[in-house]
mmCIF file of C-alpha atoms and ligand atoms in Angstrom:
data_model
loop_
_atom_site.group_PDB
_atom_site.id
_atom_site.type_symbol
_atom_site.label_atom_id
_atom_site.label_comp_id
_atom_site.label_asym_id
_atom_site.label_seq_id
_atom_site.Cartn_x
_atom_site.Cartn_y
_atom_site.Cartn_z
ATOM 1 C CA UNK A 18 29.264 -15.900 22.869
ATOM 2 C CA UNK A 19 32.352 -13.685 23.170
ATOM 3 C CA UNK A 20 34.594 -13.932 20.121
ATOM 4 C CA UNK A 21 37.719 -11.921 19.475
ATOM 5 C CA UNK A 22 37.818 -12.959 15.813
ATOM 6 C CA UNK A 23 35.288 -13.425 13.005
ATOM 7 C CA UNK A 24 34.873 -17.114 12.251
ATOM 8 C CA UNK A 25 34.955 -18.532 8.715
ATOM 9 C CA UNK A 26 33.985 -22.122 7.862
ATOM 10 C CA UNK A 27 33.712 -24.014 4.597
ATOM 11 C CA UNK A 28 33.939 -27.557 3.277
ATOM 12 C CA UNK A 29 34.554 -29.503 0.100
ATOM 13 C CA UNK A 30 33.517 -33.122 -0.479
ATOM 14 C CA UNK A 31 36.240 -35.630 -1.414
ATOM 15 C CA UNK A 32 33.872 -36.977 -4.075
ATOM 16 C CA UNK A 33 36.150 -36.479 -7.084
ATOM 17 C CA UNK A 34 39.178 -34.548 -8.266
ATOM 18 C CA UNK A 35 38.446 -30.866 -7.810
ATOM 19 C CA UNK A 36 37.458 -28.700 -10.774
ATOM 20 C CA UNK A 37 38.048 -25.072 -11.655
ATOM 21 C CA UNK A 38 34.442 -24.581 -10.432
ATOM 22 C CA UNK A 39 35.498 -25.667 -6.940
ATOM 23 C CA UNK A 40 38.618 -23.522 -7.254
ATOM 24 C CA UNK A 41 37.035 -20.288 -8.505
ATOM 25 C CA UNK A 42 33.747 -20.652 -6.619
ATOM 26 C CA UNK A 43 35.200 -21.722 -3.298
ATOM 27 C CA UNK A 44 38.842 -22.594 -2.537
ATOM 28 C CA UNK A 45 40.452 -19.543 -4.087
ATOM 29 C CA UNK A 46 38.330 -17.364 -1.802
ATOM 30 C CA UNK A 47 39.334 -19.333 1.273
ATOM 31 C CA UNK A 48 42.613 -17.435 1.184
ATOM 32 C CA UNK A 49 40.864 -14.039 1.010
ATOM 33 C CA UNK A 50 40.335 -13.534 4.734
ATOM 34 C CA UNK A 51 42.713 -11.378 6.742
ATOM 35 C CA UNK A 52 44.487 -12.576 9.856
ATOM 36 C CA UNK A 53 41.855 -11.241 12.221
ATOM 37 C CA UNK A 54 39.584 -14.082 11.060
ATOM 38 C CA UNK A 55 39.772 -17.659 12.355
ATOM 39 C CA UNK A 56 39.251 -19.957 9.357
ATOM 40 C CA UNK A 57 38.193 -23.613 9.467
ATOM 41 C CA UNK A 58 38.373 -25.599 6.226
ATOM 42 C CA UNK A 59 37.068 -29.104 6.363
ATOM 43 C CA UNK A 60 37.209 -32.101 4.033
ATOM 44 C CA UNK A 61 33.611 -33.297 4.373
ATOM 45 C CA UNK A 62 33.965 -37.064 3.968
ATOM 46 C CA UNK A 63 30.681 -37.737 5.798
ATOM 47 C CA UNK A 64 28.827 -35.731 3.158
ATOM 48 C CA UNK A 65 30.605 -37.639 0.385
ATOM 49 C CA UNK A 66 29.089 -41.001 1.424
ATOM 50 C CA UNK A 67 25.578 -39.742 0.616
ATOM 51 C CA UNK A 68 26.611 -41.015 -2.832
ATOM 52 C CA UNK A 69 28.244 -44.470 -3.063
ATOM 53 C CA UNK A 70 32.065 -44.225 -2.922
ATOM 54 C CA UNK A 71 34.806 -46.800 -3.479
ATOM 55 C CA UNK A 72 36.633 -46.941 -0.076
ATOM 56 C CA UNK A 73 40.199 -46.761 -1.436
ATOM 57 C CA UNK A 74 39.262 -43.835 -3.673
ATOM 58 C CA UNK A 75 37.504 -41.982 -0.869
ATOM 59 C CA UNK A 76 40.636 -42.339 1.272
ATOM 60 C CA UNK A 77 42.933 -41.127 -1.516
ATOM 61 C CA UNK A 78 40.692 -38.176 -2.371
ATOM 62 C CA UNK A 79 40.526 -37.146 1.264
ATOM 63 C CA UNK A 80 44.330 -36.796 1.282
ATOM 64 C CA UNK A 81 44.154 -35.073 -2.111
ATOM 65 C CA UNK A 82 41.561 -32.527 -1.047
ATOM 66 C CA UNK A 83 43.591 -31.606 2.018
ATOM 67 C CA UNK A 84 46.762 -31.358 -0.113
ATOM 68 C CA UNK A 85 44.893 -29.097 -2.534
ATOM 69 C CA UNK A 86 43.795 -26.798 0.287
ATOM 70 C CA UNK A 87 47.453 -26.332 1.186
ATOM 71 C CA UNK A 88 48.625 -26.122 -2.447
ATOM 72 C CA UNK A 89 46.064 -23.368 -3.092
ATOM 73 C CA UNK A 90 47.702 -21.261 -0.399
ATOM 74 C CA UNK A 91 46.090 -22.229 2.907
ATOM 75 C CA UNK A 92 48.788 -22.307 5.565
ATOM 76 C CA UNK A 93 48.027 -25.031 8.161
ATOM 77 C CA UNK A 94 49.696 -22.871 10.807
ATOM 78 C CA UNK A 95 47.207 -20.059 10.193
ATOM 79 C CA UNK A 96 44.060 -22.028 9.319
ATOM 80 C CA UNK A 97 42.392 -25.022 10.931
ATOM 81 C CA UNK A 98 42.431 -27.712 8.217
ATOM 82 C CA UNK A 99 40.758 -30.994 9.144
ATOM 83 C CA UNK A 100 38.670 -33.994 8.153
ATOM 84 C CA UNK A 101 35.006 -34.008 9.190
ATOM 85 C CA UNK A 102 34.850 -37.629 10.424
ATOM 86 C CA UNK A 103 37.757 -36.921 12.828
ATOM 87 C CA UNK A 104 35.516 -34.626 14.884
ATOM 88 C CA UNK A 105 32.559 -36.702 16.063
ATOM 89 C CA UNK A 106 30.629 -33.597 17.163
ATOM 90 C CA UNK A 107 29.632 -33.009 13.510
ATOM 91 C CA UNK A 108 27.566 -36.195 13.324
ATOM 92 C CA UNK A 109 26.296 -35.652 16.863
ATOM 93 C CA UNK A 110 25.001 -32.139 16.270
ATOM 94 C CA UNK A 111 23.598 -33.188 12.873
ATOM 95 C CA UNK A 112 21.298 -35.673 14.629
ATOM 96 C CA UNK A 113 20.066 -33.007 17.004
ATOM 97 C CA UNK A 114 19.523 -30.458 14.231
ATOM 98 C CA UNK A 115 17.563 -33.071 12.264
ATOM 99 C CA UNK A 116 14.953 -32.709 14.976
ATOM 100 C CA UNK A 117 14.715 -28.962 14.265
ATOM 101 C CA UNK A 118 14.609 -29.285 10.475
ATOM 102 C CA UNK A 119 11.323 -29.800 8.693
ATOM 103 C CA UNK A 120 10.584 -32.518 6.149
ATOM 104 C CA UNK A 121 9.061 -29.863 3.866
ATOM 105 C CA UNK A 122 12.215 -27.726 4.021
ATOM 106 C CA UNK A 123 14.461 -30.635 3.055
ATOM 107 C CA UNK A 124 12.059 -31.608 0.252
ATOM 108 C CA UNK A 125 12.541 -28.211 -1.373
ATOM 109 C CA UNK A 126 16.330 -28.475 -1.683
ATOM 110 C CA UNK A 127 17.320 -28.418 -5.362
ATOM 111 C CA UNK A 128 20.551 -30.364 -4.726
ATOM 112 C CA UNK A 129 18.457 -33.202 -3.243
ATOM 113 C CA UNK A 130 16.149 -33.171 -6.253
ATOM 114 C CA UNK A 131 19.100 -33.165 -8.703
ATOM 115 C CA UNK A 132 21.068 -35.864 -6.904
ATOM 116 C CA UNK A 133 18.093 -38.132 -6.357
ATOM 117 C CA UNK A 134 17.308 -37.922 -10.079
ATOM 118 C CA UNK A 135 20.946 -38.753 -10.855
ATOM 119 C CA UNK A 136 21.209 -41.611 -8.321
ATOM 120 C CA UNK A 137 17.684 -43.002 -8.517
ATOM 121 C CA UNK A 138 18.886 -46.390 -7.208
ATOM 122 C CA UNK A 139 20.257 -44.901 -3.962
ATOM 123 C CA UNK A 140 17.978 -42.179 -2.606
ATOM 124 C CA UNK A 141 19.114 -42.692 0.979
ATOM 125 C CA UNK A 142 18.097 -40.778 4.116
ATOM 126 C CA UNK A 143 21.553 -39.187 4.321
ATOM 127 C CA UNK A 144 21.107 -37.584 0.914
ATOM 128 C CA UNK A 145 17.842 -36.115 2.189
ATOM 129 C CA UNK A 146 19.225 -34.827 5.498
ATOM 130 C CA UNK A 147 22.531 -33.650 3.967
ATOM 131 C CA UNK A 148 21.653 -29.994 4.802
ATOM 132 C CA UNK A 149 21.294 -30.701 8.558
ATOM 133 C CA UNK A 150 24.845 -32.091 8.617
ATOM 134 C CA UNK A 151 26.012 -29.021 6.706
ATOM 135 C CA UNK A 152 24.227 -26.791 9.238
ATOM 136 C CA UNK A 153 25.968 -28.724 12.035
ATOM 137 C CA UNK A 154 29.376 -28.164 10.378
ATOM 138 C CA UNK A 155 28.783 -24.441 10.285
ATOM 139 C CA UNK A 156 26.971 -23.866 13.591
ATOM 140 C CA UNK A 157 29.419 -25.918 15.703
ATOM 141 C CA UNK A 158 32.062 -23.203 15.293
ATOM 142 C CA UNK A 159 29.794 -20.149 15.778
ATOM 143 C CA UNK A 160 30.614 -19.270 12.167
ATOM 144 C CA UNK A 161 30.044 -15.748 10.837
ATOM 145 C CA UNK A 162 30.989 -16.233 7.159
ATOM 146 C CA UNK A 163 30.746 -19.198 4.774
ATOM 147 C CA UNK A 164 32.610 -18.880 1.445
ATOM 148 C CA UNK A 165 30.808 -21.054 -1.146
ATOM 149 C CA UNK A 166 29.721 -21.100 -4.788
ATOM 150 C CA UNK A 167 26.206 -19.885 -5.549
ATOM 151 C CA UNK A 168 24.825 -23.444 -5.770
ATOM 152 C CA UNK A 169 25.134 -23.655 -1.960
ATOM 153 C CA UNK A 170 23.070 -20.549 -1.255
ATOM 154 C CA UNK A 171 19.887 -22.504 -0.622
ATOM 155 C CA UNK A 172 21.636 -24.820 1.866
ATOM 156 C CA UNK A 173 23.037 -21.821 3.650
ATOM 157 C CA UNK A 174 19.616 -20.182 3.916
ATOM 158 C CA UNK A 175 18.396 -23.375 5.561
ATOM 159 C CA UNK A 176 21.354 -23.359 8.003
ATOM 160 C CA UNK A 177 20.362 -19.816 8.968
ATOM 161 C CA UNK A 178 16.718 -20.828 9.453
ATOM 162 C CA UNK A 179 17.733 -23.795 11.634
ATOM 163 C CA UNK A 180 19.993 -21.558 13.755
ATOM 164 C CA UNK A 181 17.274 -18.949 14.211
ATOM 165 C CA UNK A 182 14.673 -21.588 15.041
ATOM 166 C CA UNK A 183 16.901 -23.178 17.691
ATOM 167 C CA UNK A 184 17.827 -19.763 19.133
ATOM 168 C CA UNK A 185 14.132 -18.843 19.204
ATOM 169 C CA UNK A 186 13.201 -21.940 21.209
ATOM 170 C CA UNK A 187 16.163 -21.999 23.635
ATOM 171 C CA UNK A 188 17.642 -18.447 23.621
ATOM 172 C CA UNK A 189 20.808 -17.417 21.805
ATOM 173 C CA UNK A 190 22.952 -20.490 21.128
ATOM 174 C CA UNK A 191 24.278 -20.241 17.575
ATOM 175 C CA UNK A 192 25.711 -17.374 15.535
ATOM 176 C CA UNK A 193 23.563 -16.947 12.423
ATOM 177 C CA UNK A 194 26.007 -17.322 9.473
ATOM 178 C CA UNK A 195 26.201 -15.249 6.285
ATOM 179 C CA UNK A 196 27.151 -16.605 2.840
ATOM 180 C CA UNK A 197 30.254 -15.198 1.141
ATOM 181 C CA UNK A 198 29.828 -15.708 -2.607
ATOM 182 C CA UNK A 199 32.467 -14.419 -5.060
ATOM 183 C CA UNK A 200 31.563 -11.889 -7.764
ATOM 184 C CA UNK A 201 33.501 -13.687 -10.500
ATOM 185 C CA UNK A 202 33.368 -17.488 -10.622
ATOM 186 C CA UNK A 203 30.357 -18.150 -8.361
ATOM 187 C CA UNK A 204 28.886 -20.580 -10.878
ATOM 188 C CA UNK A 205 31.125 -22.117 -13.513
ATOM 189 C CA UNK A 206 29.193 -24.154 -16.061
ATOM 190 C CA UNK A 207 30.013 -27.454 -17.777
ATOM 191 C CA UNK A 208 32.111 -27.093 -20.950
ATOM 192 C CA UNK A 209 29.986 -29.763 -22.650
ATOM 193 C CA UNK A 210 26.591 -28.361 -21.599
ATOM 194 C CA UNK A 211 26.765 -24.725 -20.482
ATOM 195 C CA UNK A 212 23.259 -24.857 -18.983
ATOM 196 C CA UNK A 213 24.563 -27.329 -16.345
ATOM 197 C CA UNK A 214 26.877 -26.594 -13.398
ATOM 198 C CA UNK A 215 30.445 -27.906 -13.751
ATOM 199 C CA UNK A 216 30.575 -30.740 -11.241
ATOM 200 C CA UNK A 217 33.540 -32.837 -10.096
ATOM 201 C CA UNK A 218 31.512 -36.044 -10.254
ATOM 202 C CA UNK A 219 30.597 -35.532 -13.935
ATOM 203 C CA UNK A 220 31.515 -38.643 -15.940
ATOM 204 C CA UNK A 221 32.246 -36.711 -19.129
ATOM 205 C CA UNK A 222 35.907 -35.664 -18.820
ATOM 206 C CA UNK A 223 35.474 -33.035 -21.558
ATOM 207 C CA UNK A 224 32.849 -31.251 -19.454
ATOM 208 C CA UNK A 225 35.204 -30.469 -16.568
ATOM 209 C CA UNK A 226 38.605 -28.876 -16.173
ATOM 210 C CA UNK A 227 40.295 -30.276 -13.087
ATOM 211 C CA UNK A 228 42.749 -28.306 -11.009
ATOM 212 C CA UNK A 229 45.264 -31.101 -11.545
ATOM 213 C CA UNK A 230 44.858 -31.505 -15.312
ATOM 214 C CA UNK A 231 48.101 -30.953 -17.206
ATOM 215 C CA UNK A 232 48.581 -27.977 -19.495
ATOM 216 C CA UNK A 233 47.822 -29.879 -22.720
ATOM 217 C CA UNK A 234 44.607 -31.347 -21.330
ATOM 218 C CA UNK A 235 43.446 -27.929 -20.130
ATOM 219 C CA UNK A 236 44.070 -26.323 -23.511
ATOM 220 C CA UNK A 237 42.454 -29.212 -25.394
ATOM 221 C CA UNK A 238 39.325 -29.152 -23.190
ATOM 222 C CA UNK A 239 38.826 -25.427 -23.722
ATOM 223 C CA UNK A 240 39.311 -25.857 -27.475
ATOM 224 C CA UNK A 241 36.499 -28.413 -27.487
ATOM 225 C CA UNK A 242 34.176 -26.363 -25.271
ATOM 226 C CA UNK A 243 30.652 -26.068 -26.651
ATOM 227 C CA UNK A 244 29.881 -22.566 -27.969
ATOM 228 C CA UNK A 245 27.390 -21.477 -30.662
ATOM 229 C CA UNK A 246 27.474 -20.987 -34.414
ATOM 230 C CA UNK A 247 28.394 -17.290 -34.147
ATOM 231 C CA UNK A 248 31.864 -15.781 -33.779
ATOM 232 C CA UNK A 249 31.480 -12.722 -31.536
ATOM 233 C CA UNK A 250 32.934 -12.832 -28.036
ATOM 234 C CA UNK A 251 30.113 -11.282 -25.995
ATOM 235 C CA UNK A 252 27.264 -12.410 -23.732
ATOM 236 C CA UNK A 253 23.774 -12.834 -25.130
ATOM 237 C CA UNK A 254 20.843 -15.128 -25.700
ATOM 238 C CA UNK A 255 21.885 -18.574 -26.919
ATOM 239 C CA UNK A 256 25.507 -17.729 -26.041
ATOM 240 C CA UNK A 257 25.731 -19.551 -22.684
ATOM 241 C CA UNK A 258 28.935 -21.319 -23.731
ATOM 242 C CA UNK A 259 30.775 -18.110 -24.645
ATOM 243 C CA UNK A 260 29.390 -16.369 -21.547
ATOM 244 C CA UNK A 261 30.792 -19.174 -19.389
ATOM 245 C CA UNK A 262 34.222 -18.910 -21.028
ATOM 246 C CA UNK A 263 34.109 -15.142 -20.443
ATOM 247 C CA UNK A 264 33.369 -15.745 -16.737
ATOM 248 C CA UNK A 265 36.299 -18.154 -16.483
ATOM 249 C CA UNK A 266 38.654 -15.796 -18.312
ATOM 250 C CA UNK A 267 37.508 -12.895 -16.168
ATOM 251 C CA UNK A 268 37.985 -14.885 -12.939
ATOM 252 C CA UNK A 269 41.555 -15.845 -13.912
ATOM 253 C CA UNK A 270 42.671 -12.500 -15.346
ATOM 254 C CA UNK A 271 40.570 -9.944 -13.440
ATOM 255 C CA UNK A 272 39.433 -8.415 -16.765
ATOM 256 C CA UNK A 273 35.881 -7.062 -17.119
ATOM 257 C CA UNK A 274 33.409 -8.147 -19.827
ATOM 258 C CA UNK A 275 33.968 -4.895 -21.743
ATOM 259 C CA UNK A 276 37.743 -5.388 -21.706
ATOM 260 C CA UNK A 277 37.356 -8.986 -22.899
ATOM 261 C CA UNK A 278 34.991 -7.983 -25.729
ATOM 262 C CA UNK A 279 37.465 -5.347 -26.858
ATOM 263 C CA UNK A 280 40.453 -7.714 -26.648
ATOM 264 C CA UNK A 281 38.803 -10.331 -28.899
ATOM 265 C CA UNK A 282 36.906 -8.076 -31.290
ATOM 266 C CA UNK A 283 37.029 -9.614 -34.795
ATOM 267 C CA UNK A 284 39.281 -12.500 -33.637
ATOM 268 C CA UNK A 285 36.769 -15.382 -33.463
ATOM 269 C CA UNK A 286 36.191 -18.173 -30.944
ATOM 270 C CA UNK A 287 39.331 -20.196 -31.754
ATOM 271 C CA UNK A 288 41.715 -17.526 -30.510
ATOM 272 C CA UNK A 289 39.517 -16.736 -27.536
ATOM 273 C CA UNK A 290 39.350 -20.375 -26.412
ATOM 274 C CA UNK A 291 43.129 -20.688 -26.716
ATOM 275 C CA UNK A 292 43.582 -17.581 -24.541
ATOM 276 C CA UNK A 293 41.194 -18.915 -21.868
ATOM 277 C CA UNK A 294 43.118 -22.213 -21.834
ATOM 278 C CA UNK A 295 46.466 -20.429 -21.452
ATOM 279 C CA UNK A 296 45.222 -18.162 -18.650
ATOM 280 C CA UNK A 297 43.782 -21.136 -16.763
ATOM 281 C CA UNK A 298 46.863 -23.349 -17.252
ATOM 282 C CA UNK A 299 49.199 -20.514 -16.137
ATOM 283 C CA UNK A 300 47.194 -19.908 -12.972
ATOM 284 C CA UNK A 301 47.022 -23.590 -12.030
ATOM 285 C CA UNK A 302 50.618 -24.650 -12.791
ATOM 286 C CA UNK A 303 52.069 -23.629 -9.388
ATOM 287 C CA UNK A 304 49.136 -25.259 -7.550
ATOM 288 C CA UNK A 305 49.776 -28.560 -9.327
ATOM 289 C CA UNK A 306 53.510 -28.489 -8.603
ATOM 290 C CA UNK A 307 52.925 -27.895 -4.889
ATOM 291 C CA UNK A 308 50.205 -30.564 -4.822
ATOM 292 C CA UNK A 309 52.558 -33.186 -6.279
ATOM 293 C CA UNK A 310 55.155 -32.357 -3.653
ATOM 294 C CA UNK A 311 52.634 -32.619 -0.784
ATOM 295 C CA UNK A 312 51.176 -35.927 -1.960
ATOM 296 C CA UNK A 313 54.666 -37.364 -1.689
ATOM 297 C CA UNK A 314 54.615 -36.614 2.049
ATOM 298 C CA UNK A 315 51.626 -38.431 3.598
ATOM 299 C CA UNK A 316 53.129 -38.160 7.065
ATOM 300 C CA UNK A 317 53.024 -34.369 6.829
ATOM 301 C CA UNK A 318 49.387 -34.453 5.646
ATOM 302 C CA UNK A 319 48.486 -36.733 8.562
ATOM 303 C CA UNK A 320 50.189 -34.352 10.994
ATOM 304 C CA UNK A 321 48.160 -31.463 9.563
ATOM 305 C CA UNK A 322 44.910 -33.475 9.898
ATOM 306 C CA UNK A 323 45.685 -34.425 13.481
ATOM 307 C CA UNK A 324 46.529 -30.897 14.556
ATOM 308 C CA UNK A 325 43.457 -29.493 12.753
ATOM 309 C CA UNK A 326 41.107 -32.069 14.292
ATOM 310 C CA UNK A 327 42.395 -31.325 17.799
ATOM 311 C CA UNK A 328 41.868 -27.572 17.358
ATOM 312 C CA UNK A 329 38.436 -28.060 15.812
ATOM 313 C CA UNK A 330 37.321 -30.529 18.463
ATOM 314 C CA UNK A 331 38.113 -28.168 21.289
ATOM 315 C CA UNK A 332 35.805 -25.499 19.907
ATOM 316 C CA UNK A 333 33.142 -27.929 18.702
ATOM 317 C CA UNK A 334 32.946 -29.518 22.157
ATOM 318 C CA UNK A 335 32.208 -26.129 23.706
ATOM 319 C CA UNK A 336 29.190 -25.578 21.447
ATOM 320 C CA UNK A 337 28.016 -29.171 22.009
ATOM 321 C CA UNK A 338 27.925 -28.863 25.760
ATOM 322 C CA UNK A 339 25.965 -25.635 25.460
ATOM 323 C CA UNK A 340 23.487 -27.330 23.108
ATOM 324 C CA UNK A 341 23.028 -30.348 25.394
ATOM 325 C CA UNK A 342 22.389 -28.115 28.377
ATOM 326 C CA UNK A 343 19.810 -25.975 26.555
ATOM 327 C CA UNK A 344 17.906 -28.979 25.226
ATOM 328 C CA UNK A 345 17.684 -30.645 28.635
ATOM 329 C CA UNK A 346 20.170 -33.485 28.227
ATOM 330 C CA UNK A 347 22.092 -34.419 31.371
ATOM 331 C CA UNK A 348 25.807 -33.693 30.894
ATOM 332 C CA UNK A 349 27.537 -37.070 31.283
ATOM 333 C CA UNK A 350 30.048 -37.200 34.142
ATOM 334 C CA UNK A 351 33.485 -38.344 32.955
ATOM 335 C CA UNK A 352 34.800 -40.978 33.370
ATOM 336 C CA UNK A 353 31.528 -42.880 33.052
HETATM 337 P P1 LIG B 425 29.777 -33.130 -6.642
HETATM 338 O O1 LIG B 425 29.947 -33.232 -8.125
HETATM 339 O O2 LIG B 425 30.321 -34.315 -5.896
HETATM 340 O O3 LIG B 425 28.395 -32.750 -6.215
HETATM 341 P P2 LIG B 425 30.781 -30.435 -6.612
HETATM 342 O O4 LIG B 425 31.749 -30.272 -7.720
HETATM 343 O O5 LIG B 425 29.431 -29.846 -6.776
HETATM 344 O O6 LIG B 425 30.706 -31.941 -6.190
HETATM 345 P P3 LIG B 425 31.193 -29.707 -3.792
HETATM 346 O O7 LIG B 425 32.149 -30.469 -2.965
HETATM 347 O O8 LIG B 425 29.762 -30.030 -3.609
HETATM 348 O O9 LIG B 425 31.531 -29.836 -5.350
HETATM 349 O O10 LIG B 425 31.449 -28.162 -3.590
HETATM 350 C C1 LIG B 425 32.572 -27.572 -3.008
HETATM 351 C C2 LIG B 425 32.521 -26.076 -3.201
HETATM 352 O O11 LIG B 425 32.693 -25.744 -4.580
HETATM 353 C C3 LIG B 425 31.174 -25.443 -2.800
HETATM 354 O O12 LIG B 425 31.429 -24.205 -2.161
HETATM 355 C C4 LIG B 425 30.478 -25.211 -4.096
HETATM 356 O O13 LIG B 425 29.565 -24.131 -4.042
HETATM 357 C C5 LIG B 425 31.639 -24.892 -5.023
HETATM 358 N N1 LIG B 425 31.330 -25.237 -6.405
HETATM 359 C C6 LIG B 425 31.057 -26.483 -6.884
HETATM 360 N N2 LIG B 425 30.847 -26.453 -8.208
HETATM 361 C C7 LIG B 425 30.978 -25.144 -8.591
HETATM 362 C C8 LIG B 425 30.867 -24.466 -9.838
HETATM 363 N N3 LIG B 425 30.590 -25.117 -10.949
HETATM 364 N N4 LIG B 425 31.081 -23.127 -9.863
HETATM 365 C C9 LIG B 425 31.384 -22.447 -8.730
HETATM 366 N N5 LIG B 425 31.491 -23.034 -7.515
HETATM 367 C C10 LIG B 425 31.290 -24.365 -7.429
HETATM 368 N N1 LIG B 426 27.485 -28.905 0.765
HETATM 369 C C1 LIG B 426 28.710 -28.322 0.348
HETATM 370 C C2 LIG B 426 29.907 -28.867 1.057
HETATM 371 C C3 LIG B 426 29.808 -28.522 2.494
HETATM 372 C C4 LIG B 426 29.937 -27.224 3.063
HETATM 373 C C5 LIG B 426 29.760 -27.384 4.457
HETATM 374 C C6 LIG B 426 30.185 -25.968 2.535
HETATM 375 C C7 LIG B 426 29.557 -29.386 3.513
HETATM 376 N N2 LIG B 426 29.523 -28.704 4.689
HETATM 377 C C8 LIG B 426 29.792 -26.308 5.336
HETATM 378 C C9 LIG B 426 30.227 -24.883 3.431
HETATM 379 C C10 LIG B 426 30.047 -25.052 4.803
HETATM 380 C C11 LIG B 426 28.817 -28.496 -1.131
HETATM 381 O O1 LIG B 426 29.534 -27.797 -1.703
HETATM 382 N N3 LIG B 426 28.111 -29.393 -1.723
#
């Protein structure tokens, strides 16, 4: 398909208040693409219901996630910002792609294994086929690049395999997307258990720093972060906690490991943790202020959603009609 711009697509689930993992691993990089790229950023509410959600909270978090996109620097005039359930082509293509995705492939997904262990009372079919909906999100827009944290690499590999399989059967239909994973911040770990990914749906508030936490909470959470019994600020075996704090500090300040080691030589963990907290709180303060302003203007957020959905739908519909034709579906004549 002829494209005059590279296409970027990514999504975040409105399944909780976003963490610095979401920020450093994903959203901050959404603003990294120059103007010769067309960027789509979606609030993936259909993915969020693979885990049980309280309706009023899902609705509020959907507004919040969109407001955070904008507060983090995404200009709705320059990017297509929208809500997944507003563009019905996502669910439609997901069904079709389900028929080109193997049971064995889905069974190997680590996110499925983790989430089904965590929600053993609700291992629904949507949780299992989550990656086909994610592939649909990406492939609908002929996406070239997908900025995500490293935990999504396996899902992205599967999206590529599905695209190549479909193209192999029916001739070139989808662009095969590439992941775009940041060097610093690709995998931020929990502050309470640094062997586990920081996750917005974690119930332990001390494990996660949220983008919208106030300064005092941020500093307190870093102070309490689990480290080890040593005192040297450097990476090493048994030092996952310190290593994680070094990654966070590096992502916020741009300093390298060697520079960080030198800065905190002989100063102990207490001072280091305080510095990480300050750097994080400083970086997030303007985001929080802008977020608060935007949440006071629902009408504006709804205008952004409506404009984004209309733009997205136009391009999604083009891919859908190509897909239907290739598969052998009869294009419905409108009006019916
Ligand atoms: P949940 O707890 O509901 O599973 P989550 O915090 O894992 O949510 P997602 O909505 O699944 O967040 O992810 C949104 C984006 O943030 C993805 O690109 C994902 O790779 C990235 N991301 C999530 N957690 C981290 C993390 N700890 N470090 C770096 N990137 C992350
Ligand atoms: N599965 C992703 C969220 C997501 C996504 C996407 C990311 C849904 N669709 C398309 C990139 C592109 C997650 O972070 N859990």
